[in-house]
PDB file of C-alpha atoms in Angstrom:
ATOM      1  CA  MET A1482      80.544  80.005 118.419  1.00  0.00           C
ATOM      2  CA  TYR A1483      77.142  80.382 117.787  1.00  0.00           C
ATOM      3  CA  GLU A1484      76.773  84.073 118.668  1.00  0.00           C
ATOM      4  CA  ILE A1485      79.533  84.645 116.512  1.00  0.00           C
ATOM      5  CA  LEU A1486      77.917  83.063 113.388  1.00  0.00           C
ATOM      6  CA  LYS A1487      74.644  84.584 114.086  1.00  0.00           C
ATOM      7  CA  GLN A1488      77.084  87.980 113.541  1.00  0.00           C
ATOM      8  CA  ILE A1489      78.484  87.009 110.374  1.00  0.00           C
ATOM      9  CA  ALA A1490      75.768  84.924 108.771  1.00  0.00           C
ATOM     10  CA  THR A1491      73.376  88.155 108.072  1.00  0.00           C
ATOM     11  CA  PRO A1492      71.914  88.750 104.313  1.00  0.00           C
ATOM     12  CA  ALA A1493      74.115  91.621 103.585  1.00  0.00           C
ATOM     13  CA  ILE A1494      77.556  90.064 104.106  1.00  0.00           C
ATOM     14  CA  ILE A1495      76.088  86.618 102.688  1.00  0.00           C
ATOM     15  CA  THR A1496      75.327  88.819  99.615  1.00  0.00           C
ATOM     16  CA  GLY A1497      78.130  90.604  99.208  1.00  0.00           C
ATOM     17  CA  LEU A1498      80.272  88.206  99.565  1.00  0.00           C
ATOM     18  CA  ILE A1499      78.574  85.780  96.855  1.00  0.00           C
ATOM     19  CA  SER A1500      78.769  88.898  94.783  1.00  0.00           C
ATOM     20  CA  SER A1501      82.391  89.346  94.990  1.00  0.00           C
ATOM     21  CA  LEU A1502      83.094  86.199  94.149  1.00  0.00           C
ATOM     22  CA  TYR A1503      80.649  85.404  91.260  1.00  0.00           C
ATOM     23  CA  ALA A1504      82.762  88.983  89.987  1.00  0.00           C
ATOM     24  CA  TYR A1505      86.446  87.386  90.550  1.00  0.00           C
ATOM     25  CA  PHE A1506      85.519  84.139  88.945  1.00  0.00           C
ATOM     26  CA  GLN A1507      83.617  85.845  86.478  1.00  0.00           C
ATOM     27  CA  LYS A1508      86.716  88.200  85.648  1.00  0.00           C
ATOM     28  CA  LYS A1509      89.173  85.234  85.256  1.00  0.00           C
ATOM     29  CA  LYS A1510      86.988  83.161  83.244  1.00  0.00           C
ATOM     30  CA  GLU A1511      86.560  86.066  80.492  1.00  0.00           C
ATOM     31  CA  ASP A1512      90.286  86.843  80.636  1.00  0.00           C
ATOM     32  CA  TYR A1513      90.714  83.114  79.775  1.00  0.00           C
ATOM     33  CA  ARG A1514      88.267  83.083  77.218  1.00  0.00           C
ATOM     34  CA  LYS A1515      89.828  86.112  75.836  1.00  0.00           C
ATOM     35  CA  TYR A1516      93.237  84.746  75.889  1.00  0.00           C
ATOM     36  CA  VAL A1517      92.057  81.402  74.453  1.00  0.00           C
ATOM     37  CA  TYR A1518      90.099  82.718  71.591  1.00  0.00           C
ATOM     38  CA  GLU A1519      92.553  84.950  70.409  1.00  0.00           C
ATOM     39  CA  ASN A1520      95.335  82.071  70.454  1.00  0.00           C
ATOM     40  CA  LYS A1521      92.758  79.986  68.334  1.00  0.00           C
ATOM     41  CA  GLN A1522      91.717  82.604  65.975  1.00  0.00           C
ATOM     42  CA  GLU A1523      95.342  82.919  64.877  1.00  0.00           C
ATOM     43  CA  ASN A1524      95.679  79.250  64.227  1.00  0.00           C
ATOM     44  CA  PHE A1525      92.574  78.909  62.229  1.00  0.00           C
ATOM     45  CA  LYS A1526      94.143  81.742  59.766  1.00  0.00           C
ATOM     46  CA  GLU A1527      96.901  78.995  59.273  1.00  0.00           C
ATOM     47  CA  LEU A1528      94.709  76.017  59.285  1.00  0.00           C
ATOM     48  CA  VAL A1529      92.010  77.768  56.562  1.00  0.00           C
ATOM     49  CA  VAL A1530      94.951  77.936  54.341  1.00  0.00           C
ATOM     50  CA  TYR A1531      95.786  74.188  55.232  1.00  0.00           C
ATOM     51  CA  ALA A1532      92.415  73.261  54.475  1.00  0.00           C
ATOM     52  CA  ASP A1533      92.889  74.846  50.702  1.00  0.00           C
ATOM     53  CA  GLU A1534      96.132  73.247  50.095  1.00  0.00           C
ATOM     54  CA  LEU A1535      94.578  70.012  50.982  1.00  0.00           C
ATOM     55  CA  VAL A1536      91.877  70.021  47.902  1.00  0.00           C
ATOM     56  CA  ASN A1537      94.045  71.974  45.363  1.00  0.00           C
ATOM     57  CA  LYS A1538      97.199  69.778  45.777  1.00  0.00           C
ATOM     58  CA  GLY A1539      95.242  66.579  46.494  1.00  0.00           C
ATOM     59  CA  ILE A1540      96.031  63.111  46.598  1.00  0.00           C
ATOM     60  CA  THR A1541      99.273  63.790  44.789  1.00  0.00           C
ATOM     61  CA  ASN A1542     100.668  66.209  46.860  1.00  0.00           C
ATOM     62  CA  PRO A1543     104.220  64.971  47.796  1.00  0.00           C
ATOM     63  CA  ASP A1544     104.056  67.052  50.954  1.00  0.00           C
ATOM     64  CA  LEU A1545     100.416  65.675  52.200  1.00  0.00           C
ATOM     65  CA  GLU A1546     101.850  64.115  55.276  1.00  0.00           C
ATOM     66  CA  LYS A1547     104.069  67.381  56.339  1.00  0.00           C
ATOM     67  CA  LEU A1548     100.645  69.199  55.800  1.00  0.00           C
ATOM     68  CA  LEU A1549      98.467  66.390  57.701  1.00  0.00           C
ATOM     69  CA  PHE A1550     101.013  67.332  60.845  1.00  0.00           C
ATOM     70  CA  LYS A1551     101.053  71.019  60.504  1.00  0.00           C
ATOM     71  CA  ILE A1552      97.031  70.738  61.038  1.00  0.00           C
ATOM     72  CA  SER A1553      97.213  68.648  63.762  1.00  0.00           C
ATOM     73  CA  GLN A1554      99.679  71.030  65.510  1.00  0.00           C
ATOM     74  CA  LYS A1555      96.871  73.505  64.866  1.00  0.00           C
ATOM     75  CA  ILE A1556      94.036  72.046  66.858  1.00  0.00           C
ATOM     76  CA  ASN A1557      92.976  70.870  70.549  1.00  0.00           C
ATOM     77  CA  PRO A1558      95.686  67.541  71.004  1.00  0.00           C
ATOM     78  CA  TYR A1559      93.468  66.584  73.547  1.00  0.00           C
ATOM     79  CA  GLY A1560      90.579  65.982  71.084  1.00  0.00           C
ATOM     80  CA  ARG A1561      92.851  62.690  70.087  1.00  0.00           C
ATOM     81  CA  LYS A1562      91.031  59.291  70.942  1.00  0.00           C
ATOM     82  CA  ILE A1563      89.440  60.856  73.790  1.00  0.00           C
ATOM     83  CA  LYS A1564      87.468  58.375  76.383  1.00  0.00           C
ATOM     84  CA  THR A1565      87.353  60.311  79.181  1.00  0.00           C
ATOM     85  CA  PHE A1566      84.646  62.735  78.185  1.00  0.00           C
ATOM     86  CA  GLY A1567      81.499  62.912  76.786  1.00  0.00           C
ATOM     87  CA  LYS A1568      80.185  63.850  73.205  1.00  0.00           C
ATOM     88  CA  TYR A1569      80.272  67.641  74.077  1.00  0.00           C
ATOM     89  CA  GLN A1570      84.051  67.842  75.297  1.00  0.00           C
ATOM     90  CA  TRP A1571      85.120  65.283  72.015  1.00  0.00           C
ATOM     91  CA  ILE A1572      83.476  68.307  69.716  1.00  0.00           C
ATOM     92  CA  GLU A1573      85.121  70.818  71.764  1.00  0.00           C
ATOM     93  CA  ASP A1574      88.546  69.419  71.310  1.00  0.00           C
ATOM     94  CA  ASP A1575      88.373  68.650  68.177  1.00  0.00           C
ATOM     95  CA  GLY A1576      87.959  64.962  68.159  1.00  0.00           C
ATOM     96  CA  TYR A1577      86.369  64.589  64.844  1.00  0.00           C
ATOM     97  CA  VAL A1578      88.828  66.540  63.347  1.00  0.00           C
ATOM     98  CA  TRP A1579      91.469  64.053  64.696  1.00  0.00           C
ATOM     99  CA  TYR A1580      89.185  61.126  63.463  1.00  0.00           C
ATOM    100  CA  GLN A1581      89.318  62.130  59.710  1.00  0.00           C
ATOM    101  CA  ILE A1582      92.876  62.911  60.358  1.00  0.00           C
ATOM    102  CA  GLU A1583      94.071  59.494  61.372  1.00  0.00           C
ATOM    103  CA  MET A1584      91.922  57.815  58.801  1.00  0.00           C
ATOM    104  CA  ILE A1585      93.912  59.653  56.192  1.00  0.00           C
ATOM    105  CA  GLU A1586      97.029  58.452  57.282  1.00  0.00           C
ATOM    106  CA  LYS A1587      95.502  55.103  57.701  1.00  0.00           C
ATOM    107  CA  LYS A1588      94.558  55.240  53.757  1.00  0.00           C
ATOM    108  CA  LEU A1589      97.329  56.749  52.689  1.00  0.00           C
ATOM    109  CA  ALA A1590      99.473  54.235  54.051  1.00  0.00           C
ATOM    110  CA  SER A1591      97.030  51.640  52.709  1.00  0.00           C
ATOM    111  CA  GLN A1592      97.287  53.747  49.075  1.00  0.00           C
ATOM    112  CA  ILE A1593      93.429  54.007  49.080  1.00  0.00           C
ATOM    113  CA  LEU A1594      93.129  57.735  49.855  1.00  0.00           C
ATOM    114  CA  GLN A1595      90.766  59.431  47.668  1.00  0.00           C
ATOM    115  CA  ILE A1596      89.905  63.187  47.185  1.00  0.00           C
ATOM    116  CA  GLU A1597      87.012  63.105  48.650  1.00  0.00           C
ATOM    117  CA  ASP A1598      88.778  62.068  52.189  1.00  0.00           C
ATOM    118  CA  LEU A1599      90.741  65.603  52.196  1.00  0.00           C
ATOM    119  CA  LYS A1600      87.656  67.515  50.928  1.00  0.00           C
ATOM    120  CA  GLU A1601      85.949  65.956  54.395  1.00  0.00           C
ATOM    121  CA  LEU A1602      88.985  66.893  56.498  1.00  0.00           C
ATOM    122  CA  ALA A1603      88.896  70.222  55.006  1.00  0.00           C
ATOM    123  CA  HIS A1604      85.199  70.714  55.534  1.00  0.00           C
ATOM    124  CA  ARG A1605      85.684  69.908  59.302  1.00  0.00           C
ATOM    125  CA  ILE A1606      88.075  72.345  59.510  1.00  0.00           C
ATOM    126  CA  GLN A1607      85.585  75.207  58.607  1.00  0.00           C
ATOM    127  CA  ILE A1608      83.157  73.274  61.072  1.00  0.00           C
ATOM    128  CA  SER A1609      85.279  74.113  63.537  1.00  0.00           C
ATOM    129  CA  LYS A1610      86.448  77.394  62.687  1.00  0.00           C
ATOM    130  CA  ARG A1611      82.467  78.059  62.351  1.00  0.00           C
ATOM    131  CA  LEU A1612      82.093  76.749  66.034  1.00  0.00           C
ATOM    132  CA  LEU A1613      84.947  79.134  67.498  1.00  0.00           C
ATOM    133  CA  ASP A1614      83.512  82.299  65.290  1.00  0.00           C
ATOM    134  CA  ILE A1615      80.368  81.526  67.010  1.00  0.00           C
ATOM    135  CA  LYS A1616      81.561  81.584  70.323  1.00  0.00           C
ATOM    136  CA  VAL A1617      83.141  85.078  69.769  1.00  0.00           C
ATOM    137  CA  GLU A1618      80.228  86.654  68.204  1.00  0.00           C
ATOM    138  CA  ASN A1619      77.739  85.016  70.972  1.00  0.00           C
ATOM    139  CA  ASN A1620      78.540  87.086  74.111  1.00  0.00           C
ATOM    140  CA  ILE A1621      75.068  88.288  73.917  1.00  0.00           C
ATOM    141  CA  PRO A1622      73.364  85.115  73.100  1.00  0.00           C
ATOM    142  CA  ILE A1623      70.318  84.927  71.139  1.00  0.00           C
ATOM    143  CA  ILE A1624      67.259  84.351  73.013  1.00  0.00           C
ATOM    144  CA  ASN A1625      64.845  81.704  71.569  1.00  0.00           C
ATOM    145  CA  SER A1626      61.888  79.784  73.877  1.00  0.00           C
ATOM    146  CA  ALA A1627      63.957  77.099  75.258  1.00  0.00           C
ATOM    147  CA  LYS A1628      66.433  79.568  76.652  1.00  0.00           C
ATOM    148  CA  ILE A1629      63.699  81.471  77.932  1.00  0.00           C
ATOM    149  CA  TRP A1630      61.995  78.646  79.733  1.00  0.00           C
ATOM    150  CA  PHE A1631      65.773  77.493  81.086  1.00  0.00           C
ATOM    151  CA  TYR A1632      66.243  81.040  82.618  1.00  0.00           C
ATOM    152  CA  LEU A1633      62.429  81.191  83.880  1.00  0.00           C
ATOM    153  CA  PHE A1634      63.107  77.441  85.930  1.00  0.00           C
ATOM    154  CA  GLN A1635      66.553  78.561  87.056  1.00  0.00           C
ATOM    155  CA  TYR A1636      65.489  81.584  88.553  1.00  0.00           C
ATOM    156  CA  ALA A1637      62.220  79.996  90.082  1.00  0.00           C
ATOM    157  CA  MET A1638      64.611  77.277  91.542  1.00  0.00           C
ATOM    158  CA  LEU A1639      66.866  80.153  92.885  1.00  0.00           C
ATOM    159  CA  LEU A1640      64.061  82.082  94.345  1.00  0.00           C
ATOM    160  CA  LEU A1641      62.887  79.029  95.925  1.00  0.00           C
ATOM    161  CA  GLN A1642      66.218  78.611  97.757  1.00  0.00           C
ATOM    162  CA  VAL A1643      66.774  82.113  98.631  1.00  0.00           C
ATOM    163  CA  PHE A1644      63.201  81.342 100.044  1.00  0.00           C
ATOM    164  CA  PHE A1645      64.464  78.902 102.457  1.00  0.00           C
ATOM    165  CA  ILE A1646      67.664  80.611 103.367  1.00  0.00           C
ATOM    166  CA  TYR A1647      65.791  83.176 104.779  1.00  0.00           C
ATOM    167  CA  SER A1648      63.326  81.174 106.525  1.00  0.00           C
ATOM    168  CA  TRP A1649      66.272  79.391 107.691  1.00  0.00           C
ATOM    169  CA  TYR A1650      68.137  82.306 108.909  1.00  0.00           C
ATOM    170  CA  GLN A1651      65.096  83.520 111.006  1.00  0.00           C
ATOM    171  CA  SER A1652      65.003  79.855 112.355  1.00  0.00           C
ATOM    172  CA  PHE A1653      68.945  79.972 113.141  1.00  0.00           C
ATOM    173  CA  ILE A1654      68.475  83.402 115.112  1.00  0.00           C
ATOM    174  CA  GLU A1655      65.548  81.859 116.895  1.00  0.00           C
ATOM    175  CA  GLN A1656      67.165  78.725 117.921  1.00  0.00           C
ATOM    176  CA  SER A1657      70.408  78.138 116.979  1.00  0.00           C
ATOM    177  CA  THR A1658      71.311  74.394 116.628  1.00  0.00           C
ATOM    178  CA  ILE A1659      73.318  71.764 114.975  1.00  0.00           C
ATOM    179  CA  ASP A1660      70.072  70.652 113.010  1.00  0.00           C
ATOM    180  CA  SER A1661      70.365  73.958 111.844  1.00  0.00           C
ATOM    181  CA  LEU A1662      74.069  73.762 110.377  1.00  0.00           C
ATOM    182  CA  VAL A1663      73.151  70.423 108.718  1.00  0.00           C
ATOM    183  CA  LEU A1664      69.910  72.315 107.278  1.00  0.00           C
ATOM    184  CA  ALA A1665      72.280  74.975 105.869  1.00  0.00           C
ATOM    185  CA  PHE A1666      74.613  72.718 104.154  1.00  0.00           C
ATOM    186  CA  CYS A1667      71.886  70.728 102.352  1.00  0.00           C
ATOM    187  CA  LEU A1668      70.684  74.163 101.126  1.00  0.00           C
ATOM    188  CA  LEU A1669      74.270  74.743  99.753  1.00  0.00           C
ATOM    189  CA  VAL A1670      74.732  71.754  98.193  1.00  0.00           C
ATOM    190  CA  VAL A1671      71.189  72.132  96.473  1.00  0.00           C
ATOM    191  CA  VAL A1672      72.310  75.257  95.252  1.00  0.00           C
ATOM    192  CA  ILE A1673      75.749  73.668  93.369  1.00  0.00           C
ATOM    193  CA  LEU A1674      73.634  70.725  92.356  1.00  0.00           C
ATOM    194  CA  PHE A1675      71.281  72.799  90.714  1.00  0.00           C
ATOM    195  CA  PHE A1676      73.784  74.966  89.223  1.00  0.00           C
ATOM    196  CA  LEU A1677      75.832  71.613  87.656  1.00  0.00           C
ATOM    197  CA  LEU A1678      72.792  69.459  86.528  1.00  0.00           C
ATOM    198  CA  PRO A1679      72.514  71.029  83.479  1.00  0.00           C
ATOM    199  CA  GLU A1680      76.172  70.728  82.668  1.00  0.00           C
ATOM    200  CA  LEU A1681      76.056  67.477  83.489  1.00  0.00           C
ATOM    201  CA  SER A1682      73.387  66.238  81.548  1.00  0.00           C
ATOM    202  CA  ILE A1683      75.107  67.488  77.970  1.00  0.00           C
ATOM    203  CA  ASN A1684      78.460  66.536  79.140  1.00  0.00           C
ATOM    204  CA  GLU A1685      77.166  63.117  79.693  1.00  0.00           C
ATOM    205  CA  SER A1686      79.012  60.332  78.168  1.00  0.00           C
ATOM    206  CA  ASP A1687      77.304  57.598  76.291  1.00  0.00           C
ATOM    207  CA  ASP A1688      76.933  55.521  79.358  1.00  0.00           C
ATOM    208  CA  ARG A1689      73.725  53.735  81.191  1.00  0.00           C
ATOM    209  CA  LYS A1690      75.301  55.067  84.414  1.00  0.00           C
ATOM    210  CA  SER A1691      75.469  58.960  83.400  1.00  0.00           C
ATOM    211  CA  GLU A1692      71.625  58.545  83.073  1.00  0.00           C
ATOM    212  CA  ILE A1693      71.135  56.960  86.342  1.00  0.00           C
ATOM    213  CA  ARG A1694      73.151  59.557  88.337  1.00  0.00           C
ATOM    214  CA  ILE A1695      71.188  62.440  86.557  1.00  0.00           C
ATOM    215  CA  THR A1696      67.677  61.121  87.449  1.00  0.00           C
ATOM    216  CA  VAL A1697      68.951  60.282  91.358  1.00  0.00           C
ATOM    217  CA  LEU A1698      70.522  64.109  91.515  1.00  0.00           C
ATOM    218  CA  LEU A1699      67.090  65.035  90.580  1.00  0.00           C
ATOM    219  CA  PHE A1700      65.368  63.188  93.047  1.00  0.00           C
ATOM    220  CA  VAL A1701      67.888  64.028  95.628  1.00  0.00           C
ATOM    221  CA  ILE A1702      67.402  67.961  95.135  1.00  0.00           C
ATOM    222  CA  ALA A1703      63.629  67.162  95.296  1.00  0.00           C
ATOM    223  CA  ALA A1704      63.950  65.226  98.518  1.00  0.00           C
ATOM    224  CA  VAL A1705      66.192  67.655 100.316  1.00  0.00           C
ATOM    225  CA  ASP A1706      63.978  70.555  99.594  1.00  0.00           C
ATOM    226  CA  ALA A1707      60.831  68.338 100.677  1.00  0.00           C
ATOM    227  CA  GLY A1708      63.077  67.938 103.923  1.00  0.00           C
ATOM    228  CA  ILE A1709      63.923  71.407 104.068  1.00  0.00           C
ATOM    229  CA  ALA A1710      60.111  72.423 104.389  1.00  0.00           C
ATOM    230  CA  TYR A1711      59.049  69.789 106.760  1.00  0.00           C
ATOM    231  CA  TYR A1712      61.938  70.842 108.949  1.00  0.00           C
ATOM    232  CA  LEU A1713      60.766  74.161 108.777  1.00  0.00           C
ATOM    233  CA  TYR A1714      56.767  74.011 108.535  1.00  0.00           C
ATOM    234  CA  ASN A1715      56.324  70.669 110.257  1.00  0.00           C
ATOM    235  CA  ASN A1716      53.798  69.777 107.746  1.00  0.00           C
ATOM    236  CA  SER A1717      53.543  67.137 105.701  1.00  0.00           C
ATOM    237  CA  SER A1718      51.421  68.254 103.102  1.00  0.00           C
ATOM    238  CA  ILE A1719      53.691  71.508 102.439  1.00  0.00           C
ATOM    239  CA  ALA A1720      56.896  69.218 102.401  1.00  0.00           C
ATOM    240  CA  LEU A1721      55.096  66.777  99.592  1.00  0.00           C
ATOM    241  CA  LEU A1722      54.103  69.673  97.689  1.00  0.00           C
ATOM    242  CA  VAL A1723      57.549  71.627  97.661  1.00  0.00           C
ATOM    243  CA  GLY A1724      59.241  68.459  96.939  1.00  0.00           C
ATOM    244  CA  MET A1725      57.041  67.946  94.047  1.00  0.00           C
ATOM    245  CA  VAL A1726      57.421  71.524  92.551  1.00  0.00           C
ATOM    246  CA  SER A1727      61.309  71.288  93.424  1.00  0.00           C
ATOM    247  CA  PHE A1728      61.655  68.199  91.016  1.00  0.00           C
ATOM    248  CA  CYS A1729      59.676  69.863  88.414  1.00  0.00           C
ATOM    249  CA  LEU A1730      61.604  73.150  88.302  1.00  0.00           C
ATOM    250  CA  SER A1731      64.628  71.136  88.052  1.00  0.00           C
ATOM    251  CA  LEU A1732      63.259  68.513  85.321  1.00  0.00           C
ATOM    252  CA  GLY A1733      62.620  71.532  83.023  1.00  0.00           C
ATOM    253  CA  GLU A1734      65.661  72.985  83.374  1.00  0.00           C
ATOM    254  CA  VAL A1735      67.299  69.755  82.455  1.00  0.00           C
ATOM    255  CA  ILE A1736      65.171  69.265  79.577  1.00  0.00           C
ATOM    256  CA  SER A1737      65.402  72.844  78.134  1.00  0.00           C
ATOM    257  CA  LYS A1738      69.031  72.693  78.316  1.00  0.00           C
ATOM    258  CA  ALA A1739      68.877  69.615  76.433  1.00  0.00           C
ATOM    259  CA  ILE A1740      66.691  71.706  73.796  1.00  0.00           C
ATOM    260  CA  ILE A1741      69.348  74.267  73.916  1.00  0.00           C
ATOM    261  CA  PHE A1742      72.218  71.961  73.461  1.00  0.00           C
ATOM    262  CA  GLY A1743      70.443  70.340  70.637  1.00  0.00           C
ATOM    263  CA  GLU A1744      69.454  73.433  68.371  1.00  0.00           C
ATOM    264  CA  SER A1745      72.840  74.933  69.315  1.00  0.00           C
ATOM    265  CA  GLU A1746      75.568  74.602  66.390  1.00  0.00           C
ATOM    266  CA  ILE A1747      78.143  72.280  68.980  1.00  0.00           C
ATOM    267  CA  GLY A1748      74.952  70.173  69.386  1.00  0.00           C
ATOM    268  CA  LYS A1749      74.199  69.743  65.676  1.00  0.00           C
ATOM    269  CA  VAL A1750      77.845  68.701  65.003  1.00  0.00           C
ATOM    270  CA  SER A1751      77.524  66.390  68.194  1.00  0.00           C
ATOM    271  CA  THR A1752      74.581  64.861  66.371  1.00  0.00           C
ATOM    272  CA  ILE A1753      76.887  64.300  63.023  1.00  0.00           C
ATOM    273  CA  TYR A1754      79.617  62.482  64.362  1.00  0.00           C
ATOM    274  CA  ILE A1755      77.965  60.491  67.013  1.00  0.00           C
ATOM    275  CA  GLU A1756      78.934  57.186  65.207  1.00  0.00           C
ATOM    276  CA  GLU A1757      82.740  58.028  65.377  1.00  0.00           C
ATOM    277  CA  TYR A1758      82.734  59.160  68.882  1.00  0.00           C
ATOM    278  CA  ARG A1759      80.579  56.046  69.714  1.00  0.00           C
ATOM    279  CA  LYS A1760      83.650  53.743  67.836  1.00  0.00           C
ATOM    280  CA  LEU A1761      86.330  55.645  69.885  1.00  0.00           C
ATOM    281  CA  GLN A1762      85.048  55.049  73.047  1.00  0.00           C
ATOM    282  CA  GLY A1763      86.388  50.946  73.252  1.00  0.00           C
ATOM    283  CA  PRO A1764      84.175  47.867  73.142  1.00  0.00           C
ATOM    284  CA  LYS A1765      82.180  48.822  75.720  1.00  0.00           C
ATOM    285  CA  LEU A1766      79.715  51.184  74.207  1.00  0.00           C
ATOM    286  CA  SER A1767      80.478  49.443  70.813  1.00  0.00           C
ATOM    287  CA  LYS A1768      76.964  47.697  70.663  1.00  0.00           C
ATOM    288  CA  ARG A1769      75.115  50.888  71.483  1.00  0.00           C
ATOM    289  CA  ARG A1770      74.173  53.825  69.726  1.00  0.00           C
ATOM    290  CA  PHE A1771      74.911  56.876  71.038  1.00  0.00           C
ATOM    291  CA  ARG A1772      71.630  58.536  72.994  1.00  0.00           C
ATOM    292  CA  ASN A1773      70.526  61.580  71.509  1.00  0.00           C
ATOM    293  CA  TYR A1774      70.460  64.861  73.702  1.00  0.00           C
ATOM    294  CA  PHE A1775      66.875  64.434  74.663  1.00  0.00           C
ATOM    295  CA  LYS A1776      66.892  61.243  76.400  1.00  0.00           C
ATOM    296  CA  VAL A1777      68.800  62.084  79.341  1.00  0.00           C
ATOM    297  CA  ILE A1778      66.078  60.990  81.769  1.00  0.00           C
ATOM    298  CA  PRO A1779      65.470  57.076  81.283  1.00  0.00           C
ATOM    299  CA  PHE A1780      61.854  57.218  82.439  1.00  0.00           C
ATOM    300  CA  LEU A1781      61.249  59.794  80.161  1.00  0.00           C
ATOM    301  CA  ASN A1782      62.626  56.940  77.283  1.00  0.00           C
ATOM    302  CA  LYS A1783      59.973  54.346  78.224  1.00  0.00           C
ATOM    303  CA  ILE A1784      57.432  57.298  78.221  1.00  0.00           C
ATOM    304  CA  LYS A1785      58.604  57.835  74.191  1.00  0.00           C
ATOM    305  CA  ILE A1786      58.764  54.130  73.701  1.00  0.00           C
ATOM    306  CA  LEU A1787      55.085  53.567  74.768  1.00  0.00           C
ATOM    307  CA  PHE A1788      53.845  56.259  72.897  1.00  0.00           C
ATOM    308  CA  HIS A1789      54.975  55.274  69.917  1.00  0.00           C
ATOM    309  CA  LYS A1790      54.250  51.510  70.482  1.00  0.00           C
ATOM    310  CA  ASP A1791      50.591  52.932  70.854  1.00  0.00           C
ATOM    311  CA  LYS A1792      50.668  54.830  67.737  1.00  0.00           C
ATOM    312  CA  ARG A1793      51.835  51.864  66.021  1.00  0.00           C
ATOM    313  CA  GLU A1794      49.105  49.755  66.862  1.00  0.00           C
ATOM    314  CA  GLY A1795      46.628  52.386  66.001  1.00  0.00           C
ATOM    315  CA  ASN A1796      47.372  52.864  62.911  1.00  0.00           C
ATOM    316  CA  ASP A1797      47.719  48.778  62.212  1.00  0.00           C
ATOM    317  CA  ASP A1798      44.114  48.786  63.732  1.00  0.00           C
ATOM    318  CA  LEU A1799      43.176  51.391  60.714  1.00  0.00           C
TER     319      LEU A1799
END
């Protein structure tokens, strides 16, 4: 069994397999993206007309309920009172548009509807169209400093894992053991976690558990890398150094991803409509404000609070 694994686990075969899988899933992603965006663009051609009709005919429009129904047919159906995903998914699924539609329906039933409510719905439709246009246009994203740092952290971490994979391969050739297979599994888990972590940090719901989970994953990645380094070199100083470097790279990637998200179009929309999202999540979150995109790591929040506290005390002394 080990002899077969030695023959299969060559760098050329592993690289070829990873490249083939990446190309396959990238092609599927692009096909799906093209299909979805082309259909949504067709829907928005009608939605823009409906938005104009909302404002032009106003609250006296006898067909207002029919018009609202037509709008609801053209937006994402999964955004209606969504509770299972975080703010990012809520914006993706037009949740903020659904929120305004339902508010208009309630005011219409109570006969307290105002033209400003219809203008707000038209404005939200325009925002949705803008987000879609950005996605279609940004095949080549604009590079800013946060993106540069994000890619640097990501590639540095990836190089570290590739180095560990190469060292594991050399160790595996010299001595094939069960520990080597466990080591390979841990390396695979770390690589997967490292690519998933940034997405988890911006898709988090307004829940303390999600923040704790992200923090735990950061320490898990660092601990696994430190353990692998100790296994390969049997040196606690090297293991500690590798763990610290791994943690810093992972943390840097998460923070830079949060900054990118906060500066993006969808990040801006998320900060505008966070209160609405919070209200739809039920009584569990009714007493807590939504955390902004920087507050992904709990202990960073404490540092920020202490910093502002010391600053205020310094101003008071003056």
